[in-house]
mmCIF file of C-alpha atoms in Angstrom:
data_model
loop_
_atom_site.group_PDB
_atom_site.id
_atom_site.type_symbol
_atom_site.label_atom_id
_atom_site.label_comp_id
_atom_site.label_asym_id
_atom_site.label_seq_id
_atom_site.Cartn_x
_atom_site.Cartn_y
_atom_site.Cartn_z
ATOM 1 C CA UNK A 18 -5.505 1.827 -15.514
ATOM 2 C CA UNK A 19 -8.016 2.994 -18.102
ATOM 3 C CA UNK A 20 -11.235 1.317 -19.196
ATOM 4 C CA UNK A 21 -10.969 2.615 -22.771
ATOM 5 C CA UNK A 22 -9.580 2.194 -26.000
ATOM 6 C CA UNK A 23 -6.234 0.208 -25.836
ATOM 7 C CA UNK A 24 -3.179 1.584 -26.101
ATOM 8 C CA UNK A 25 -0.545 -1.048 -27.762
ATOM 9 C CA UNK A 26 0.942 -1.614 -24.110
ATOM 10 C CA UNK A 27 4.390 -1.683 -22.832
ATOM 11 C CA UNK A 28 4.185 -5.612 -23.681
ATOM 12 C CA UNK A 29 2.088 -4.960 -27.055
ATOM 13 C CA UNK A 30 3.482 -7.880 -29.280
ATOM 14 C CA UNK A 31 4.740 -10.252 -26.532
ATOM 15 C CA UNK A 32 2.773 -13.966 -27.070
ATOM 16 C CA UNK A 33 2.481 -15.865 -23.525
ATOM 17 C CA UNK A 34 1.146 -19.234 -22.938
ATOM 18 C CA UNK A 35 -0.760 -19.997 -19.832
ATOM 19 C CA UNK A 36 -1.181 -23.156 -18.459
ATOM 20 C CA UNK A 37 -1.343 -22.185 -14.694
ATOM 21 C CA UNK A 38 -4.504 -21.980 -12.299
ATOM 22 C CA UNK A 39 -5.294 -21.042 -9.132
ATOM 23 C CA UNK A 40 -3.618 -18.065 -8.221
ATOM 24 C CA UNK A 41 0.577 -17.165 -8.370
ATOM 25 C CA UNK A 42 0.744 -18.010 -11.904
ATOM 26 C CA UNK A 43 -2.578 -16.101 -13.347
ATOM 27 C CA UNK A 44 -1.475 -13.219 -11.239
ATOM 28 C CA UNK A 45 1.541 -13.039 -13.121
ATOM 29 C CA UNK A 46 -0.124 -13.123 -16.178
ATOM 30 C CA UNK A 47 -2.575 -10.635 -15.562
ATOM 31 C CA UNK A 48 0.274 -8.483 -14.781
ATOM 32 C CA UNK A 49 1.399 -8.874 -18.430
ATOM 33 C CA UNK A 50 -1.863 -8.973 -19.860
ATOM 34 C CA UNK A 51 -2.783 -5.267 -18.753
ATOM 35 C CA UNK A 52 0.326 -4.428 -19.905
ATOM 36 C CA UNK A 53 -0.800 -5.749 -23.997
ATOM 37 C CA UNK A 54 0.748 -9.082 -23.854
ATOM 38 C CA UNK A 55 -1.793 -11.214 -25.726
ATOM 39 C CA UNK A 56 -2.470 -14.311 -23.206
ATOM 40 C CA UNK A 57 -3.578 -17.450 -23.828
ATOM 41 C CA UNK A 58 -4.899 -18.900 -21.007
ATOM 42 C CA UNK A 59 -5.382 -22.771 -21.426
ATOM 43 C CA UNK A 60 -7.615 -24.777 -19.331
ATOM 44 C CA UNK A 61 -7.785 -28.368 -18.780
ATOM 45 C CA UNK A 62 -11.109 -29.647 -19.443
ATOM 46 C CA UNK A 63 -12.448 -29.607 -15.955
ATOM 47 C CA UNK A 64 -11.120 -25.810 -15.499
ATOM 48 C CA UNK A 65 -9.036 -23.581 -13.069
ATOM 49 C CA UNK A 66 -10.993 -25.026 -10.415
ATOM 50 C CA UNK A 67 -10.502 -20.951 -8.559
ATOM 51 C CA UNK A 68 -14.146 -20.884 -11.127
ATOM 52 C CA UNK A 69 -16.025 -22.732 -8.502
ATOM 53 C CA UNK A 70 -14.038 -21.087 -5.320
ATOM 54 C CA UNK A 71 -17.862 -19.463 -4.321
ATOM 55 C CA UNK A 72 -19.941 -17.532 -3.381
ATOM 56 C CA UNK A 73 -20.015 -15.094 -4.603
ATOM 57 C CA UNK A 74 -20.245 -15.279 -8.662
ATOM 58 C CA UNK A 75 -20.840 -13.923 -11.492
ATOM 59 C CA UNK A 76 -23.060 -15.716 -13.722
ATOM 60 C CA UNK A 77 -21.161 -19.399 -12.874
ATOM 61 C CA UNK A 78 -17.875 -18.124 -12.366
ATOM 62 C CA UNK A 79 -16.601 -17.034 -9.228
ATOM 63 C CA UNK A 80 -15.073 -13.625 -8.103
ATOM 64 C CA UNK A 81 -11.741 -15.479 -7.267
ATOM 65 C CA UNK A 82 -10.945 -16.359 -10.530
ATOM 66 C CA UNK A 83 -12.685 -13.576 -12.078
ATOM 67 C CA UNK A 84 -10.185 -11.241 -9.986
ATOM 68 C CA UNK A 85 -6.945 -12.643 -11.745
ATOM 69 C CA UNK A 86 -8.143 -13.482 -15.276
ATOM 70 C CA UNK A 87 -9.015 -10.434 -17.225
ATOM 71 C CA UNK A 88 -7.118 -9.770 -20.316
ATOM 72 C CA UNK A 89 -6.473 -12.934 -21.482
ATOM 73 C CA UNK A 90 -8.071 -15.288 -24.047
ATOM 74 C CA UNK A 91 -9.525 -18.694 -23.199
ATOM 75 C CA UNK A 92 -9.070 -22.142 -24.122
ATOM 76 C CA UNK A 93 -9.415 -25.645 -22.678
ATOM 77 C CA UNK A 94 -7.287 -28.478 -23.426
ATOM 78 C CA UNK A 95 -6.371 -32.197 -22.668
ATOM 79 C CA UNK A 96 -2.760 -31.883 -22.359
ATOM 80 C CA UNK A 97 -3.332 -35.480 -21.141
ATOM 81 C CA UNK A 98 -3.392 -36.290 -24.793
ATOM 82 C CA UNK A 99 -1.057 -36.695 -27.539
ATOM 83 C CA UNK A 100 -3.446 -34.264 -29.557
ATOM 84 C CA UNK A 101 -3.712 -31.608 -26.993
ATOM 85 C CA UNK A 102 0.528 -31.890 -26.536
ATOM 86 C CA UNK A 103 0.678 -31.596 -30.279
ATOM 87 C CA UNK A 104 -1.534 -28.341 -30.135
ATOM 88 C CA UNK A 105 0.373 -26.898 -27.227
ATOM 89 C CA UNK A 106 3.709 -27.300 -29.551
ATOM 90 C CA UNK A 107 1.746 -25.739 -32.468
ATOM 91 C CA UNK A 108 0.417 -22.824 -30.213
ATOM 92 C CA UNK A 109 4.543 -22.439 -28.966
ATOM 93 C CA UNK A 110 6.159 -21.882 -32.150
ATOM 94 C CA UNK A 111 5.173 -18.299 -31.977
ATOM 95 C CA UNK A 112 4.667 -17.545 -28.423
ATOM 96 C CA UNK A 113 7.766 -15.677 -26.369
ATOM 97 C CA UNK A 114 6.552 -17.141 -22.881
ATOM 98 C CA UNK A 115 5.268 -19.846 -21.035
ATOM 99 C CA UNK A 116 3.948 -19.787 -17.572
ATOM 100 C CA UNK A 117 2.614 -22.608 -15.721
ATOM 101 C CA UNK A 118 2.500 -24.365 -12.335
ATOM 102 C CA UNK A 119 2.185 -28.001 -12.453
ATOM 103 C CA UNK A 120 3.757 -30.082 -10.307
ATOM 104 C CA UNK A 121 7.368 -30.608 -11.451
ATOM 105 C CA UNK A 122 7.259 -33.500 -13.538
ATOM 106 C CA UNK A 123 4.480 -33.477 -14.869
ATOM 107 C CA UNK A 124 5.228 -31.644 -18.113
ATOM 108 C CA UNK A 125 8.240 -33.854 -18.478
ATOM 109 C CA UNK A 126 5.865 -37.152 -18.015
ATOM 110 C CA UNK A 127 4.093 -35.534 -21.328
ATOM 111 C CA UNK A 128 7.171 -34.311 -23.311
ATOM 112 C CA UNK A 129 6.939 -31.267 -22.265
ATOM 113 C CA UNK A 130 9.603 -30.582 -20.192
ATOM 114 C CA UNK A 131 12.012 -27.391 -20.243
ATOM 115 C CA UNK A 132 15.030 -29.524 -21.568
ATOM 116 C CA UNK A 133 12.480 -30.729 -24.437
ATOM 117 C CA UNK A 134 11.054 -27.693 -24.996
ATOM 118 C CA UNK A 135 14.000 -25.467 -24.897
ATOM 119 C CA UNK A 136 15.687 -27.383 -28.069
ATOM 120 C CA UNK A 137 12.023 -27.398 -30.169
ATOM 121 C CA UNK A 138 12.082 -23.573 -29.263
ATOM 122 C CA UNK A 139 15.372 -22.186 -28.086
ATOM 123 C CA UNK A 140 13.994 -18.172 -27.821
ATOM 124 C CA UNK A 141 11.086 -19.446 -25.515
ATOM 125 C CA UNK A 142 11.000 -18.151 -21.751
ATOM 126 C CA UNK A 143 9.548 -20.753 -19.541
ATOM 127 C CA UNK A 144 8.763 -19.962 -16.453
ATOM 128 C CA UNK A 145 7.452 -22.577 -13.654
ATOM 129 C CA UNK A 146 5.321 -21.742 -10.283
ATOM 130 C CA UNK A 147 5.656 -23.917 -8.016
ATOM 131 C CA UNK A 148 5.769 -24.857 -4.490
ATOM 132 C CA UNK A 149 9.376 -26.143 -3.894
ATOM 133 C CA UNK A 150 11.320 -26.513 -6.965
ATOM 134 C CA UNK A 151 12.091 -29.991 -8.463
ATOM 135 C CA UNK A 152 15.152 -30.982 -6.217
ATOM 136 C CA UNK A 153 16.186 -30.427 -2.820
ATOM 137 C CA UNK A 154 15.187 -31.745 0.668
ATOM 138 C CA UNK A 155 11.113 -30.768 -0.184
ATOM 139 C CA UNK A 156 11.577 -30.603 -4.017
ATOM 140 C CA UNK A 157 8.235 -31.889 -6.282
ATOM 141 C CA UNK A 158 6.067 -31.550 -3.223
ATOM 142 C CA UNK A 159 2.776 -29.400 -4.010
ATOM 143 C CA UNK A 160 3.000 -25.936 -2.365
ATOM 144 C CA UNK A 161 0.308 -23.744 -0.590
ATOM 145 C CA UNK A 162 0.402 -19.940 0.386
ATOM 146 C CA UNK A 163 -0.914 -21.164 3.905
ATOM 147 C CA UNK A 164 1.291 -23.857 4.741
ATOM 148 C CA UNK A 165 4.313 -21.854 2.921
ATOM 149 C CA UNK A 166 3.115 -18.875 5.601
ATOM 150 C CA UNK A 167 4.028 -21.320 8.132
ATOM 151 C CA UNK A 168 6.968 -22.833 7.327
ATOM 152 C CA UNK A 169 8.792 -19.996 6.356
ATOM 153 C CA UNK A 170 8.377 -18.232 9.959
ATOM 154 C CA UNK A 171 5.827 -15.358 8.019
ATOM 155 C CA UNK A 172 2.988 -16.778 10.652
ATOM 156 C CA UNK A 173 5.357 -16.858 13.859
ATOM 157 C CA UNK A 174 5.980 -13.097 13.751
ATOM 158 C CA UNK A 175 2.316 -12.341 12.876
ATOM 159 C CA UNK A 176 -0.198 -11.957 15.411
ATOM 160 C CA UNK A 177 -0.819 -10.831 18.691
ATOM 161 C CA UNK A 178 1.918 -10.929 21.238
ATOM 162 C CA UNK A 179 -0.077 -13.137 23.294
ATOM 163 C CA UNK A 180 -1.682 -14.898 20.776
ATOM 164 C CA UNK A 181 -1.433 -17.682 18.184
ATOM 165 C CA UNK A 182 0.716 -17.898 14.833
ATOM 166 C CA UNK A 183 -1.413 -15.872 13.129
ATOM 167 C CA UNK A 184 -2.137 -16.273 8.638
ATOM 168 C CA UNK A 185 -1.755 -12.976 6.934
ATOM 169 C CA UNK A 186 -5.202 -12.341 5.783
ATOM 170 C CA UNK A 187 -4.430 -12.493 1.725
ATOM 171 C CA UNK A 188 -2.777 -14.878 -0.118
ATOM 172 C CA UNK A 189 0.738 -12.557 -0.329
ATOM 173 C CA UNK A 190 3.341 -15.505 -0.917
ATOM 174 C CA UNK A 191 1.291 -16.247 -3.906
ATOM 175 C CA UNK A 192 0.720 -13.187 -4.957
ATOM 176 C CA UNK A 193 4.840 -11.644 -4.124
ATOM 177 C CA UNK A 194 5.449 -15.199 -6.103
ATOM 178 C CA UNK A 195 3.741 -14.067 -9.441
ATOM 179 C CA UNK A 196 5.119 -10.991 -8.628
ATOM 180 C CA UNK A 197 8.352 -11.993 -8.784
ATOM 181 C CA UNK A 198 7.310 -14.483 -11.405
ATOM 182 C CA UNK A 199 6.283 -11.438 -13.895
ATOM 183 C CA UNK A 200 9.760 -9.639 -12.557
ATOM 184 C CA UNK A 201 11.830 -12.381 -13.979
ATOM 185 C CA UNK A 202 9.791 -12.761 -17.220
ATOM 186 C CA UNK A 203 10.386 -8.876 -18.323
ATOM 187 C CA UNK A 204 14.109 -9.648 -16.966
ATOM 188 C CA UNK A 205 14.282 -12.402 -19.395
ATOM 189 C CA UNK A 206 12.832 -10.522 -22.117
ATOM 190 C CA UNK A 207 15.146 -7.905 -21.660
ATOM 191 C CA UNK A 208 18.502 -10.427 -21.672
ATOM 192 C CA UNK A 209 17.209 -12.411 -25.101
ATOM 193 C CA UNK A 210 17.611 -9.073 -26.419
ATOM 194 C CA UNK A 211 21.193 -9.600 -26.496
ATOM 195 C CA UNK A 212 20.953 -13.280 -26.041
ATOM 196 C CA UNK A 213 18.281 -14.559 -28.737
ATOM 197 C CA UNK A 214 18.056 -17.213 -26.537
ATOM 198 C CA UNK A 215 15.252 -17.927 -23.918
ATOM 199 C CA UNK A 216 15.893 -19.732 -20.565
ATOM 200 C CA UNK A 217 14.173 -21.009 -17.833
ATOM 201 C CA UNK A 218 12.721 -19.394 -14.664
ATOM 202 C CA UNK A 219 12.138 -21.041 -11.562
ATOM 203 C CA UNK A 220 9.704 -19.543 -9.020
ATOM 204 C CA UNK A 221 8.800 -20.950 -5.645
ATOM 205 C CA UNK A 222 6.412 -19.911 -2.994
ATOM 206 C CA UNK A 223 8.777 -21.581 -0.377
ATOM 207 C CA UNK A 224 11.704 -19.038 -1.911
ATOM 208 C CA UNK A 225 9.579 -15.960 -1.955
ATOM 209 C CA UNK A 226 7.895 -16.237 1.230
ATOM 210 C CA UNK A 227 11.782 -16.592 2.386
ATOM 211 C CA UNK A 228 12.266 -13.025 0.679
ATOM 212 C CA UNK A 229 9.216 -11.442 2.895
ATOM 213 C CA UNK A 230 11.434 -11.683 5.942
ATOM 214 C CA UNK A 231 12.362 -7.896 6.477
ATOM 215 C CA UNK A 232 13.234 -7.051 9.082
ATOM 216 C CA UNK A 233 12.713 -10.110 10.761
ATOM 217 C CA UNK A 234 15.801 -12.082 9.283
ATOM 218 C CA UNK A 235 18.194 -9.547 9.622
ATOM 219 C CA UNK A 236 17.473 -8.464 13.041
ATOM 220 C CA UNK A 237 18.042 -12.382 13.854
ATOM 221 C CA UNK A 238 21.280 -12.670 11.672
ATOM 222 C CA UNK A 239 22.667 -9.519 13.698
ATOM 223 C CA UNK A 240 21.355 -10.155 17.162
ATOM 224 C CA UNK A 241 20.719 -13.646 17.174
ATOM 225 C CA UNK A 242 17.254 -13.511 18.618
ATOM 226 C CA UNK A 243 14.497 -15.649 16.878
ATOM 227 C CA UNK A 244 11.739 -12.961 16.286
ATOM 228 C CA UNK A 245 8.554 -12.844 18.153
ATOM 229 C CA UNK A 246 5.139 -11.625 17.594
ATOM 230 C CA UNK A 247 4.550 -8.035 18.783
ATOM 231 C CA UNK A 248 0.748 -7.223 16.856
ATOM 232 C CA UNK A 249 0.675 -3.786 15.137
ATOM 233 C CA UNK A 250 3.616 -2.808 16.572
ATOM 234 C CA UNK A 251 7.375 -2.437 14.729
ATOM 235 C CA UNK A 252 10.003 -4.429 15.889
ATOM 236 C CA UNK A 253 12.438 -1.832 15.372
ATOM 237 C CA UNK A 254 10.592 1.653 15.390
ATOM 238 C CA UNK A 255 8.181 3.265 17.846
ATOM 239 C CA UNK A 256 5.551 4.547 18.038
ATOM 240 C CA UNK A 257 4.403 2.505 14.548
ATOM 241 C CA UNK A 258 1.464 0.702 15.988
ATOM 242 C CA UNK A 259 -2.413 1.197 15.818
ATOM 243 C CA UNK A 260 -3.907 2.995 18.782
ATOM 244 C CA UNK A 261 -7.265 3.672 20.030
ATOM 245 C CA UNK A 262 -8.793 7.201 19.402
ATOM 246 C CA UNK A 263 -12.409 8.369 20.063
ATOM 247 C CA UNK A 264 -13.490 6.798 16.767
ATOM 248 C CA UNK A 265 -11.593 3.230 16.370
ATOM 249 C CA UNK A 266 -7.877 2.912 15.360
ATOM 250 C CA UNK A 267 -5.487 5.089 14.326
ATOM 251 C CA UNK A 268 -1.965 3.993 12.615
ATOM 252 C CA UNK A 269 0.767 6.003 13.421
ATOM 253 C CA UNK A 270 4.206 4.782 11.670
ATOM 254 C CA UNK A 271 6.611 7.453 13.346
ATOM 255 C CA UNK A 272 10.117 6.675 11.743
ATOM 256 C CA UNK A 273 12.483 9.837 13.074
ATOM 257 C CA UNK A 274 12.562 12.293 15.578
ATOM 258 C CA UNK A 275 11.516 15.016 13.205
ATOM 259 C CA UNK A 276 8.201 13.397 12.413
ATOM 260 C CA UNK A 277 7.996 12.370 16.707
ATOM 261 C CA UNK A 278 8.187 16.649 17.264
ATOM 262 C CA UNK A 279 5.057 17.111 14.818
ATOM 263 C CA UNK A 280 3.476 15.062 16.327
ATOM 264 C CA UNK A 281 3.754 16.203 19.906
ATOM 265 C CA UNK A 282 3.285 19.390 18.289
ATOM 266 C CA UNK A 283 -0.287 18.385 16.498
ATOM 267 C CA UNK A 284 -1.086 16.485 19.692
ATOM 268 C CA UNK A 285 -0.713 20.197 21.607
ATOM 269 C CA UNK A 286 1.922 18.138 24.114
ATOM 270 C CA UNK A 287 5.239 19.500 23.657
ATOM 271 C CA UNK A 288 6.424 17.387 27.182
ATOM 272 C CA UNK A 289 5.981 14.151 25.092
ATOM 273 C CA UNK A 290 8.758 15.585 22.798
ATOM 274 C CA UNK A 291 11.045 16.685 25.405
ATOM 275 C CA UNK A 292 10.905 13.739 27.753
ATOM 276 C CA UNK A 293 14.024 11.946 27.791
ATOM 277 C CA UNK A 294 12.104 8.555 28.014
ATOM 278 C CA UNK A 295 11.311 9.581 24.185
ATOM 279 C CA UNK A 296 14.357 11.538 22.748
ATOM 280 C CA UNK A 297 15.315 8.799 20.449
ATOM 281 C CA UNK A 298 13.831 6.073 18.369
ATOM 282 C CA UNK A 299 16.205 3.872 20.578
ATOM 283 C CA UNK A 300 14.559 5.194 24.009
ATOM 284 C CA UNK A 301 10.981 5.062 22.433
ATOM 285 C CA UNK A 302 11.580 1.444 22.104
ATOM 286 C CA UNK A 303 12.973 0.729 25.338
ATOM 287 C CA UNK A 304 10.071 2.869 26.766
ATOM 288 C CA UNK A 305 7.510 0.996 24.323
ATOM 289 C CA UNK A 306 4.090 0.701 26.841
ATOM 290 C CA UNK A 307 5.117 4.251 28.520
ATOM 291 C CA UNK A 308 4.678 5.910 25.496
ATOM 292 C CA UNK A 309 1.850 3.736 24.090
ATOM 293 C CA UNK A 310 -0.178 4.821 27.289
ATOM 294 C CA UNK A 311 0.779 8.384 27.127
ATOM 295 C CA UNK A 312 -0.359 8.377 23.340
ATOM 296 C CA UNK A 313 -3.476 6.893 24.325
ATOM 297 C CA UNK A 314 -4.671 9.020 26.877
ATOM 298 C CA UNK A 315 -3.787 12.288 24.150
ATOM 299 C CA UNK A 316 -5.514 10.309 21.252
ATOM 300 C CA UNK A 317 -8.786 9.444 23.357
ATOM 301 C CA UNK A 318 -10.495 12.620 22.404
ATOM 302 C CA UNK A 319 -9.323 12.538 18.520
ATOM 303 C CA UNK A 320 -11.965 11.774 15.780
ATOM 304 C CA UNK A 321 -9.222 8.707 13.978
ATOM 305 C CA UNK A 322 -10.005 9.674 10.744
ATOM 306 C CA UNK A 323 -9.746 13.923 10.756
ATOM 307 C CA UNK A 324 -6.509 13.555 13.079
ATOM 308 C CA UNK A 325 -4.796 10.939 10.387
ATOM 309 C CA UNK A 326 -5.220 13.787 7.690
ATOM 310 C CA UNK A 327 -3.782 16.251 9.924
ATOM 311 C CA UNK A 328 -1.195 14.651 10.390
ATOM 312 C CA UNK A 329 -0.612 13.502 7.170
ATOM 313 C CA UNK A 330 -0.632 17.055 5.969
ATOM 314 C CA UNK A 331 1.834 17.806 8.699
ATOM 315 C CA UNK A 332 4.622 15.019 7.397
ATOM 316 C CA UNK A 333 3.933 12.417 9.576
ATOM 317 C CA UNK A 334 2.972 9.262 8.504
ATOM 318 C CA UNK A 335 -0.639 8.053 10.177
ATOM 319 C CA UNK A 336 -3.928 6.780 8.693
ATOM 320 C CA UNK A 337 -7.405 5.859 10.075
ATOM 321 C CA UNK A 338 -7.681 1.676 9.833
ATOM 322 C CA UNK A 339 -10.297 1.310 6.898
ATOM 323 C CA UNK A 340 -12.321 -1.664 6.120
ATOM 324 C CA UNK A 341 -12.507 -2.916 2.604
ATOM 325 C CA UNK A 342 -15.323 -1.307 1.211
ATOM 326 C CA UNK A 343 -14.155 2.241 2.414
ATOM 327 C CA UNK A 344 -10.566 1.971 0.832
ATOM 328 C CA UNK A 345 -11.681 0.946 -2.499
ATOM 329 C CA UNK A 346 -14.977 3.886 -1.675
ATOM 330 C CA UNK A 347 -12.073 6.130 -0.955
ATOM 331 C CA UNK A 348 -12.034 9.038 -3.396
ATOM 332 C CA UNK A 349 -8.032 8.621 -3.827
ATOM 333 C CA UNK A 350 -8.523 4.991 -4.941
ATOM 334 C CA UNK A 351 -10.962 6.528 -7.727
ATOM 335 C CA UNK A 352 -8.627 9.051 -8.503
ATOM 336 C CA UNK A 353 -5.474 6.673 -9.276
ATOM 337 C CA UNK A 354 -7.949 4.567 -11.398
ATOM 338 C CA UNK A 355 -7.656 1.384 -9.084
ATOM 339 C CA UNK A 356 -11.304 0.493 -9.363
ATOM 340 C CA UNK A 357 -12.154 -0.874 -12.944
ATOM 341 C CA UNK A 358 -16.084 -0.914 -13.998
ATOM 342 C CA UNK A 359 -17.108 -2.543 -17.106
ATOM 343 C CA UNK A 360 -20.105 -4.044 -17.628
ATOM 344 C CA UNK A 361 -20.747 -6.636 -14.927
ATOM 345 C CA UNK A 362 -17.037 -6.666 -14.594
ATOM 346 C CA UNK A 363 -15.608 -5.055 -11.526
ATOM 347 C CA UNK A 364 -11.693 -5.314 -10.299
ATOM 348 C CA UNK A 365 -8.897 -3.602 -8.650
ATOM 349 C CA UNK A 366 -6.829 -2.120 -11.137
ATOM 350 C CA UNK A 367 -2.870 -2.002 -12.475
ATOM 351 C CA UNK A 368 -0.468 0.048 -9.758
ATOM 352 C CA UNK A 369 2.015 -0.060 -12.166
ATOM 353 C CA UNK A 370 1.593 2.991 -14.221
ATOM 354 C CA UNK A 371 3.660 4.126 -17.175
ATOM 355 C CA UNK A 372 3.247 7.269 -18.703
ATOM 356 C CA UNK A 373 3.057 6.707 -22.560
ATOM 357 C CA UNK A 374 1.741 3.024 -22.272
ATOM 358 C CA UNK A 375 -0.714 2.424 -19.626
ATOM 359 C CA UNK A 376 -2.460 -0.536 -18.661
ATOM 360 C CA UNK A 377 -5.925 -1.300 -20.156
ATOM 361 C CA UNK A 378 -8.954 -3.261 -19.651
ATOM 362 C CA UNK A 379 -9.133 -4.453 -23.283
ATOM 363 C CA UNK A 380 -10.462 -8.433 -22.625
ATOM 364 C CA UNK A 381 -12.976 -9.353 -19.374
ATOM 365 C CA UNK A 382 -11.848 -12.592 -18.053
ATOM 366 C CA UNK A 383 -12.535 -15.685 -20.553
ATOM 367 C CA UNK A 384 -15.932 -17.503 -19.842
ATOM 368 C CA UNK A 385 -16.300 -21.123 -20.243
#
């Protein structure tokens, strides 16, 4: 993602409405704001309360919202009021989408539900956030990454063996949900090409933490085992756990037989390949702890970091465990353009890169 003169974007053209906060919706948005949709993102008057989510800040916003906002315009608004609704309608005569993430009903309380909306502007994509949907067993309940970690089983398979249900340390149901959310906007886009018609797209944490289940819900469909915690470690694959190494952690993620024999062979212990406790990804897991003790008595000598390139080099998959500051100090994260710098403004940038229309930093997130 370059920090330099726009390009006209992949999206160059396409007019979305924002009304969301927090996090799943303005995530989405971002996504089609790097890519030169022009976003509006409206505010009610007391703000996407992610501003005040601090320390630390910039100026009096904080890095939480600053980290999802860039590339957008801003504007607050009452939509409260009959004169904010009556803006809002003016403001979606042009526009192609609206995201937002109130709590279903709400929008309908004003008059500004999809049914309403959809016959005032039949080409307009709406697409909701939310936690649960607006029907069902849980439907119009409010929705949380945390809580949708839990409920969906995502918590009960991560963690120690040992230990407690364990939060994945970043939001990632909200952030898969405006994922997803931005995935069913361009797929949207792409039908009211034929169409002319817009529809509307309904996006729930509680769904799309569902989806994160691999391989944990089809290993229980087909064996009919509820999934446990194992830590680090695969469910299905072995070795693909951290182990310990003269300098902290290593990763190794050794999916086939192929990549096992390199790594005997880079390990200078050829018996590890031929011992029939190991001969097959099948036997390796049977033989789990065996293995894990023989790797860590060949690893305790290894500098983590030098041995995870050698390896690398060699075809199989290992890496040292890095905290934050060293992956985004890593030269490769410089070289894919994944740090931004601009100003005061500093962020991770696009992954999604297209050849002829790259992402930009054209618009630092909107101040108040």
């Amino acid at each position: 993602m370059a920090a330099t003169l726009p390009n006209a974007g992949a999206l160059a053209g396409c007019k979305v409405i924002d009304l969301s906060r927090v996090l799943g919706g303005p995530y989405c948005t971002q996504i089609l704001g790097d890519h030169g949709a022009d976003v509006l993102k409206i505010e009610p008057p007391g703000g996407d309360e992610t501003r005040g989510w601090g320390p630390p800040f910039l100026g009096d916003t904080a890095s939480y919202f600053i980290g999802v906002n860039r590339n957008k315009e801003g504007m607050t608004l009452d939509l409260s009021q009959e004169a904010g609704q009556e803006l809002l309608r003016r403001l979606l005569a042009d526009a192609d989408v609206l995201v937002e993430n109130f709590k279903p009903g709400t929008l309908e309380k004003w008059g500004l539900g999809y049914d309403t909306l959809s016959r005032e502007f039949p080409a307009l994509i709406h697409c909701r956030v939310s936690g649960f949907g607006s029907d069902g067993p849980l439907g119009g309940l409010p929705g949380y990454d945390a809580c949708a970690q839990a409920m969906c089983g995502l918590m009960s398979v991560n963690g120690e063996a040992e230990g407690e249900a364990t939060r994945v340390g970043l939001p990632v149901v909200d952030m898969v949900t405006g994922l997803n959310a931005a995935v069913a906007i361009l797929l949207a886009l792409n039908e009211r090409g034929r169409s002319g018609l817009g529809q509307f797209l309904d996006i729930t944490l509680y769904d799309c933490a569902l989806s994160l289940l691999h391989p944990h819900a089809p290993n229980y469909f087909y064996s009919g085992k509820v999934p446990a915690r194992s830590g680090n470690a695969h469910p299905n694959i072995a070795p693909y756990e951290t182990l310990p190494t003269a300098t902290g952690p290593i990763f190794l993620a050794v999916g086939n037989n192929r990549q096992f024999a390199q790594l005997a062979q880079a390990l200078e212990a050829p018996a590890l390949a031929e011992d029939p406790r190991y001969a097959a990804n099948a036997d390796r897991l049977r033989n789990r702890q065996a293995l894990r003790d023989d790797l860590s008595a060949l690893l305790a000598g290894h500098d983590a970091a030098a041995l995870a390139d050698r390896l690398l080099r060699s075809g199989v998959p290992a890496a040292a465990v890095l905290t934050v500051d060293q992956a985004l100090a890593h030269p490769h994260t410089r070289h894919r353009g994944m740090v931004l710098e601009q100003g005061g403004y500093r962020g991770v940038g696009s992954p999604i890169k297209l050849s002829r229309t790259p992402a930009t930093l054209r618009k630092l997130p909107p101040g108040r």
